[in-house]
mmCIF file of C-alpha atoms in Angstrom:
data_model
loop_
_atom_site.group_PDB
_atom_site.id
_atom_site.type_symbol
_atom_site.label_atom_id
_atom_site.label_comp_id
_atom_site.label_asym_id
_atom_site.label_seq_id
_atom_site.Cartn_x
_atom_site.Cartn_y
_atom_site.Cartn_z
ATOM 1 C CA MET A 88 -76.128 13.961 -1.183
ATOM 2 C CA ASN A 89 -77.860 12.832 2.065
ATOM 3 C CA ASN A 90 -76.349 13.087 5.391
ATOM 4 C CA ARG A 91 -75.900 9.422 5.654
ATOM 5 C CA ILE A 92 -73.617 9.469 2.757
ATOM 6 C CA LYS A 93 -71.723 12.163 4.081
ATOM 7 C CA ARG A 94 -71.053 10.391 7.264
ATOM 8 C CA ILE A 95 -70.153 7.212 5.608
ATOM 9 C CA ALA A 96 -67.378 9.376 3.404
ATOM 10 C CA LYS A 97 -66.112 11.180 6.165
ATOM 11 C CA GLY A 98 -65.791 8.266 8.466
ATOM 12 C CA MET A 99 -64.167 6.379 5.452
ATOM 13 C CA PHE A 100 -61.595 8.932 4.389
ATOM 14 C CA GLU A 101 -60.609 9.490 8.260
ATOM 15 C CA GLN A 102 -60.147 5.723 8.416
ATOM 16 C CA PHE A 103 -58.033 5.510 5.358
ATOM 17 C CA ARG A 104 -56.000 8.667 5.876
ATOM 18 C CA HIS A 105 -52.574 6.613 6.570
ATOM 19 C CA ARG A 106 -53.594 3.565 4.651
ATOM 20 C CA GLN A 107 -51.189 2.448 1.773
ATOM 21 C CA ILE A 108 -52.962 1.053 -1.432
ATOM 22 C CA THR A 109 -51.506 -1.730 -3.179
ATOM 23 C CA GLU A 110 -51.262 -2.368 -7.017
ATOM 24 C CA SER A 111 -53.793 -5.019 -6.723
ATOM 25 C CA GLU A 112 -56.254 -2.581 -5.296
ATOM 26 C CA PHE A 113 -55.496 -0.227 -8.219
ATOM 27 C CA VAL A 114 -55.980 -3.065 -10.951
ATOM 28 C CA GLN A 115 -59.410 -3.999 -9.021
ATOM 29 C CA ALA A 116 -60.493 -0.485 -9.312
ATOM 30 C CA GLU A 117 -59.714 0.223 -12.799
ATOM 31 C CA ALA A 118 -61.663 -3.127 -13.565
ATOM 32 C CA LYS A 119 -64.846 -1.860 -11.429
ATOM 33 C CA ALA A 120 -64.649 1.591 -12.976
ATOM 34 C CA ARG A 121 -66.980 0.595 -15.735
ATOM 35 C CA ASN A 122 -69.648 -0.033 -13.235
ATOM 36 C CA LEU A 123 -69.704 3.550 -12.257
ATOM 37 C CA GLY A 124 -71.673 4.878 -15.292
ATOM 38 C CA GLY A 125 -70.992 8.642 -15.992
ATOM 39 C CA TYR A 126 -68.293 8.858 -13.157
ATOM 40 C CA MET A 127 -66.057 6.015 -15.005
ATOM 41 C CA ASP A 128 -63.742 8.878 -16.595
ATOM 42 C CA ASP A 129 -63.502 10.866 -13.589
ATOM 43 C CA PHE A 130 -62.851 7.860 -11.282
ATOM 44 C CA ASN A 131 -60.107 6.886 -13.734
ATOM 45 C CA VAL A 132 -58.545 10.249 -13.400
ATOM 46 C CA LEU A 133 -58.703 9.784 -9.558
ATOM 47 C CA ILE A 134 -56.811 6.601 -9.880
ATOM 48 C CA ALA A 135 -54.134 8.300 -11.924
ATOM 49 C CA MET A 136 -53.713 11.327 -9.461
ATOM 50 C CA CYS A 137 -53.454 8.680 -6.829
ATOM 51 C CA LYS A 138 -50.786 6.734 -8.593
ATOM 52 C CA ASP A 139 -48.781 10.048 -9.713
ATOM 53 C CA THR A 140 -49.046 11.431 -6.188
ATOM 54 C CA ILE A 141 -47.412 8.247 -4.676
ATOM 55 C CA THR A 142 -44.884 7.965 -7.338
ATOM 56 C CA GLY A 143 -43.824 11.838 -6.627
ATOM 57 C CA LYS A 144 -44.886 12.670 -10.515
ATOM 58 C CA TYR A 145 -47.725 14.906 -8.933
ATOM 59 C CA LYS A 146 -47.859 16.904 -5.393
ATOM 60 C CA MET A 147 -51.183 16.854 -3.663
ATOM 61 C CA ASP A 148 -52.025 17.269 0.059
ATOM 62 C CA LYS A 149 -52.297 14.402 2.310
ATOM 63 C CA TRP A 150 -56.132 14.943 2.942
ATOM 64 C CA ASN A 151 -57.011 14.994 -0.802
ATOM 65 C CA LEU A 152 -54.964 11.893 -1.403
ATOM 66 C CA SER A 153 -56.811 10.241 1.649
ATOM 67 C CA ILE A 154 -59.984 11.124 -0.031
ATOM 68 C CA ILE A 155 -58.925 9.351 -3.104
ATOM 69 C CA ILE A 156 -57.426 6.241 -1.340
ATOM 70 C CA GLY A 157 -60.543 5.902 0.854
ATOM 71 C CA THR A 158 -62.837 6.163 -2.249
ATOM 72 C CA ILE A 159 -60.848 3.733 -4.224
ATOM 73 C CA LEU A 160 -60.621 1.530 -1.352
ATOM 74 C CA TYR A 161 -64.442 1.606 -0.897
ATOM 75 C CA VAL A 162 -65.165 0.939 -4.571
ATOM 76 C CA VAL A 163 -62.820 -2.210 -4.349
ATOM 77 C CA SER A 164 -64.261 -3.380 -0.986
ATOM 78 C CA PRO A 165 -66.614 -6.388 -0.953
ATOM 79 C CA ILE A 166 -68.075 -4.815 2.442
ATOM 80 C CA ASP A 167 -69.464 -1.690 2.043
ATOM 81 C CA ALA A 168 -73.151 -0.015 2.785
ATOM 82 C CA ILE A 169 -74.818 -2.058 0.003
ATOM 83 C CA PRO A 170 -73.071 -5.107 -1.111
ATOM 84 C CA ASP A 171 -72.150 -5.233 -4.664
ATOM 85 C CA PHE A 172 -73.573 -8.667 -5.592
ATOM 86 C CA ILE A 173 -76.903 -6.893 -5.037
ATOM 87 C CA LEU A 174 -78.108 -5.919 -8.456
ATOM 88 C CA VAL A 175 -78.171 -2.229 -9.318
ATOM 89 C CA GLY A 176 -78.512 -1.383 -5.558
ATOM 90 C CA GLY A 177 -75.089 -2.703 -5.044
ATOM 91 C CA TRP A 178 -73.410 0.122 -7.007
ATOM 92 C CA ILE A 179 -75.772 2.982 -5.639
ATOM 93 C CA ASP A 180 -73.374 3.515 -2.519
ATOM 94 C CA ASP A 181 -70.230 3.258 -4.534
ATOM 95 C CA VAL A 182 -71.688 5.753 -7.184
ATOM 96 C CA ALA A 183 -72.651 8.057 -4.311
ATOM 97 C CA ILE A 184 -69.247 7.918 -2.705
ATOM 98 C CA VAL A 185 -67.396 8.389 -6.206
ATOM 99 C CA GLY A 186 -69.583 11.225 -6.845
ATOM 100 C CA TYR A 187 -68.985 12.999 -3.519
ATOM 101 C CA ALA A 188 -65.067 12.541 -4.069
ATOM 102 C CA ILE A 189 -65.238 13.987 -7.365
ATOM 103 C CA ARG A 190 -67.139 17.077 -6.262
ATOM 104 C CA LYS A 191 -64.888 17.452 -3.290
ATOM 105 C CA LEU A 192 -61.830 17.318 -5.454
ATOM 106 C CA SER A 193 -63.052 19.054 -8.647
ATOM 107 C CA VAL A 194 -60.536 21.903 -8.067
ATOM 108 C CA GLU A 195 -57.481 19.402 -7.708
ATOM 109 C CA MET A 196 -58.672 17.105 -10.753
ATOM 110 C CA GLU A 197 -58.641 20.324 -12.942
ATOM 111 C CA GLN A 198 -55.062 21.217 -11.742
ATOM 112 C CA TYR A 199 -53.973 17.611 -12.275
ATOM 113 C CA LYS A 200 -55.381 17.532 -15.687
ATOM 114 C CA ARG A 201 -53.803 20.878 -16.816
ATOM 115 C CA SER A 202 -50.418 19.558 -15.184
ATOM 116 C CA LYS A 203 -50.921 16.345 -17.196
ATOM 117 C CA PHE A 204 -51.934 17.839 -20.346
ATOM 118 C CA PRO A 205 -50.719 21.344 -20.805
ATOM 119 C CA VAL A 206 -52.718 23.536 -23.152
ATOM 120 C CA GLU A 207 -49.922 23.812 -25.533
ATOM 121 C CA ALA A 208 -50.053 20.230 -25.880
ATOM 122 C CA ARG A 209 -53.640 19.969 -26.963
#
């Protein structure tokens, strides 16, 4: 990932570190997930992790939670690096940010999946 996307991501995550997320934003994120191509399923896992952490069903450190919240808010925001109304290009920055978050949280995502879907239940 290029340095520009890393700077955007780091600034965004710091900005949203203490931000609450609304149910409406979760609904918007779930609706926009289909635009993320191969990242759709992982983005939905991030949404579920966020919801479960907020409701106390899953424990995660605040920094990782802020990464997820920042990612969700970036995807649902009409104002981002490349506006979504620009065909194809408008989703490139969203996909890059989601991909960055998934890479940063890959271990946490695996822990979450194991806690949510234990091997015995599979």
